[in-house]
Amino acid sequence: MTRDQLQELIGKMTLEEKAAMCSGADFWHTESVERLGIPAMMVSDGPHGLKKQDQKADHLGVNDSIKAVCFPAGCGTAASFNRELITKMGEALGNECQAEGVGVILGPAVNIKRSPLCGRNFEYYSEDPYVASEMAGALIEGVQNKNVGTSIKHFLANNQEHRRMSSSSEMDERTMREIYLAAFEGAVKKQKPWTVMCSYNRINGTYAAENKEVLTDILRDEWDFDGFVMSDWGAVNNRVPDLYAGLELEMPSSGGINDRLIVEAVKEGRLEEAVLDRAVERILNIVYRFEDNRDKTAVFDRDADHELARKVAEETIVLLKNEDGILPLDEKEKIVFIGKYAARPRFQGGGSSHINSHKVTSAWDCVKEWGNITLAEGFRDEKDEIDEALMAEAVEQAKAAKAAVIFAGLPDAFESEGFDRGHMRMPNCQNELIARVAAAQPNTIVVLHNGSPVEMPWADQVKGIVEAYLGGQAVGGAQVDILFGKVNPSAKLPESFPYKLEDNPSYLYYVGEGDRVEYREGVFVGYRYYDTKKMDVRFPFGFGLSYTAFDYSDLKLSAENISDQDTLSVSVNVTNTGSRAGKEVVQLYVSDVESTVIRPVQELKGFEKVELASGETKTVTFTLDKRAFAYWNTTLHDWHVESGTFLVRVGKSSRDIVLEAPVNVDSTVKVPVRYTLDTTFGDVMKDPKAMEMMAPFMKLGILETGEDEGSNAASEAISSEMQEAMMRYMPLRGLLSFSGGAVTMEQLQGMVDALNAGQQS
Ligand code: BGC
């Protein structure tokens, strides 16, 4: 439908119909207007499968949704670092939506993993905004290729479940821009999600739903968002101001209560009808975008999508440890699979994203017919209690086998929407099982099922560690293919695994006090903190092993000097030096060598996944623009590059930088300085023009440095360098005290005014 047609239609709607259009008809539908032929549109969770609830709607999944396909959760899809693959997954989801008549799938969820404890980390992508935004963008592109909308969520700063509906995320401007907004920004600008879901929490005191700065000034005006904003379920508490702020659709239905508030506000002149019309137009624009592009031929082929879920899972499993090349295992050896999750994998998290899987393949399902593999349950996960009989059986079987694979991880009750974890540990009964099996069987491998890092007290006792994340319903096939070498692991950690929770930068402040959580670690989230502190971690950001090996060579930069308006092209050759084909995630970090602002030692600014046959070399290229070198400047309220040298670093993880090369970037933007009496001489000296204006004052005794050095006792005690250093930190008002009356307040103020005027000229 064209804009004119939409506006004509809205012109025919009554005030009441328009107000009603701004809230859900029920749990999952927008409102329809029968007399005008306006259809309802269905929305459904997501994000890693279709959770369409037909009857008895409730968003936390107590009631069943249709049988569907559960793909790997966000924690895993991010680990694939494979944009094309995730776009394919998005296309499958989009097709499922078309087949089921769902107009918008509620995801992806891109909130930054500030702490390993957040209950929804399994749905989220990364501790790094670039990875989060790129992987979210890949999924959005896929879904929307099928003319189905997405709802990137939860906008903004919903980084904990604790008091998520009332808590205020308190952070400074730079942190918000560089970390928390940036996770959304790239995807919103490039892939243009049809909708954005605002979060429950407050941001610096103002609820996301009524946060005009975030919903309108940034999202619409800066980022050109042209879809509609919907509330998280029940996030609206002040309907009319919310509408003003830029929240178009309230979900779910408020039973007409909030619609009536809108009607009253218009009638009483407190809300311009044009604001309401604009919201209705934004909503209907998307309703018709779906309606006009319905694919009536789409079929939800669950078995085909299950196969795709397996393919995705293969690239989401990270090989973390492989001592003595214990993996891949030999298919013919006597091996024992231990642990509940071997036969009943934990493959998704709890809450609104919980998918009703049409089938589940466990690792045991894939090997039980082989004859050489046995199964021992080892532990139960309903309660953290050691079951001595199960444990003894597992140890006995482990002793008798050539290798033991323990399928461990976090139980459902540990990770879910609605609450956070209280610690980073695995259940004690599992840690104990791993320790006892490893003591009995040197060839022990642990396969982990979890959506967020865990402490691994047994890491040095086992030979292999495989992070399977929450790999979706087809995870078992992917696990077996990796364990036995049919598939070469190629995933990398999109987050750091610290040794212990206390190492995490948010540890002291997470989950805040009452309804206030201060993000005091600022931009130092995840590896930005660990790398800058040179702190040891269990497994670093970007880390993941392969069954083959890769060499990097020939790092080339297209220029040695650029301006912040130029782009820099970076290329590097990557060679597979091992004997198997494999995929490598080549990572590009940028480091500002010297900076007047406090910055992380390096930040990820590019990644590419390449597939290489044994012996093959490919050239990987990256294009860097201003943003790769910039930080958010709070004077300019914009991205800014400080002139100077930057290192372009290419590596296999944030802790395994293989090659680096310098580039000099010149800024084309001058950050204005506002001079006051408190400005130091040092700051004035930074600007040659200001220095020139200061010249008359420089003639005054106290500013002369070292002219007759060595001629008296004072200059022996204080060298010219020392004098200059001291001067650097003296405020201009110091002239009043130290010029012996030669400078008056009026003269000084006049100079300050002249310096400020000089800025403008
Ligand atoms: C969740 C959203 C979800 C919505 C609808 C909310 O509780 O935070 O992620 O999309 O419910 O189920």
mmCIF file with all atom_site columns, N, CA and C in Angstrom, residues 136 147 171 268 271 685:
data_model
loop_
_atom_site.group_PDB
_atom_site.id
_atom_site.type_symbol
_atom_site.label_atom_id
_atom_site.label_alt_id
_atom_site.label_comp_id
_atom_site.label_asym_id
_atom_site.label_entity_id
_atom_site.label_seq_id
_atom_site.pdbx_PDB_ins_code
_atom_site.Cartn_x
_atom_site.Cartn_y
_atom_site.Cartn_z
_atom_site.occupancy
_atom_site.B_iso_or_equiv
_atom_site.pdbx_formal_charge
_atom_site.auth_seq_id
_atom_site.auth_comp_id
_atom_site.auth_asym_id
_atom_site.auth_atom_id
_atom_site.pdbx_PDB_model_num
ATOM 1  N N  . ALA A 1 136 ? 23.046 -10.146 14.571 1.00 0.00 ? 136 ALA A N  1
ATOM 2  C CA . ALA A 1 136 ? 21.620 -9.809  14.557 1.00 0.00 ? 136 ALA A CA 1
ATOM 3  C C  . ALA A 1 136 ? 21.222 -9.373  13.152 1.00 0.00 ? 136 ALA A C  1
ATOM 4  N N  . ASN A 1 147 ? 9.977  -11.405 3.365  1.00 0.00 ? 147 ASN A N  1
ATOM 5  C CA . ASN A 1 147 ? 8.870  -10.467 3.578  1.00 0.00 ? 147 ASN A CA 1
ATOM 6  C C  . ASN A 1 147 ? 8.117  -10.695 4.879  1.00 0.00 ? 147 ASN A C  1
ATOM 7  N N  . MET A 1 171 ? 24.035 4.824   33.164 1.00 0.00 ? 171 MET A N  1
ATOM 8  C CA . MET A 1 171 ? 25.349 4.813   32.504 1.00 0.00 ? 171 MET A CA 1
ATOM 9  C C  . MET A 1 171 ? 25.653 6.164   31.879 1.00 0.00 ? 171 MET A C  1
ATOM 10 N N  . GLU A 1 268 ? -9.155 16.271  24.923 1.00 0.00 ? 268 GLU A N  1
ATOM 11 C CA . GLU A 1 268 ? -8.858 17.368  25.846 1.00 0.00 ? 268 GLU A CA 1
ATOM 12 C C  . GLU A 1 268 ? -7.697 18.241  25.371 1.00 0.00 ? 268 GLU A C  1
ATOM 13 N N  . LEU A 1 271 ? -3.028 15.815  23.517 1.00 0.00 ? 271 LEU A N  1
ATOM 14 C CA . LEU A 1 271 ? -2.278 15.028  22.524 1.00 0.00 ? 271 LEU A CA 1
ATOM 15 C C  . LEU A 1 271 ? -2.765 15.432  21.142 1.00 0.00 ? 271 LEU A C  1
ATOM 16 N N  . MET A 1 685 ? 48.494 25.659  25.846 1.00 0.00 ? 685 MET A N  1
ATOM 17 C CA . MET A 1 685 ? 49.691 25.438  25.021 1.00 0.00 ? 685 MET A CA 1
ATOM 18 C C  . MET A 1 685 ? 49.461 24.418  23.906 1.00 0.00 ? 685 MET A C  1
#
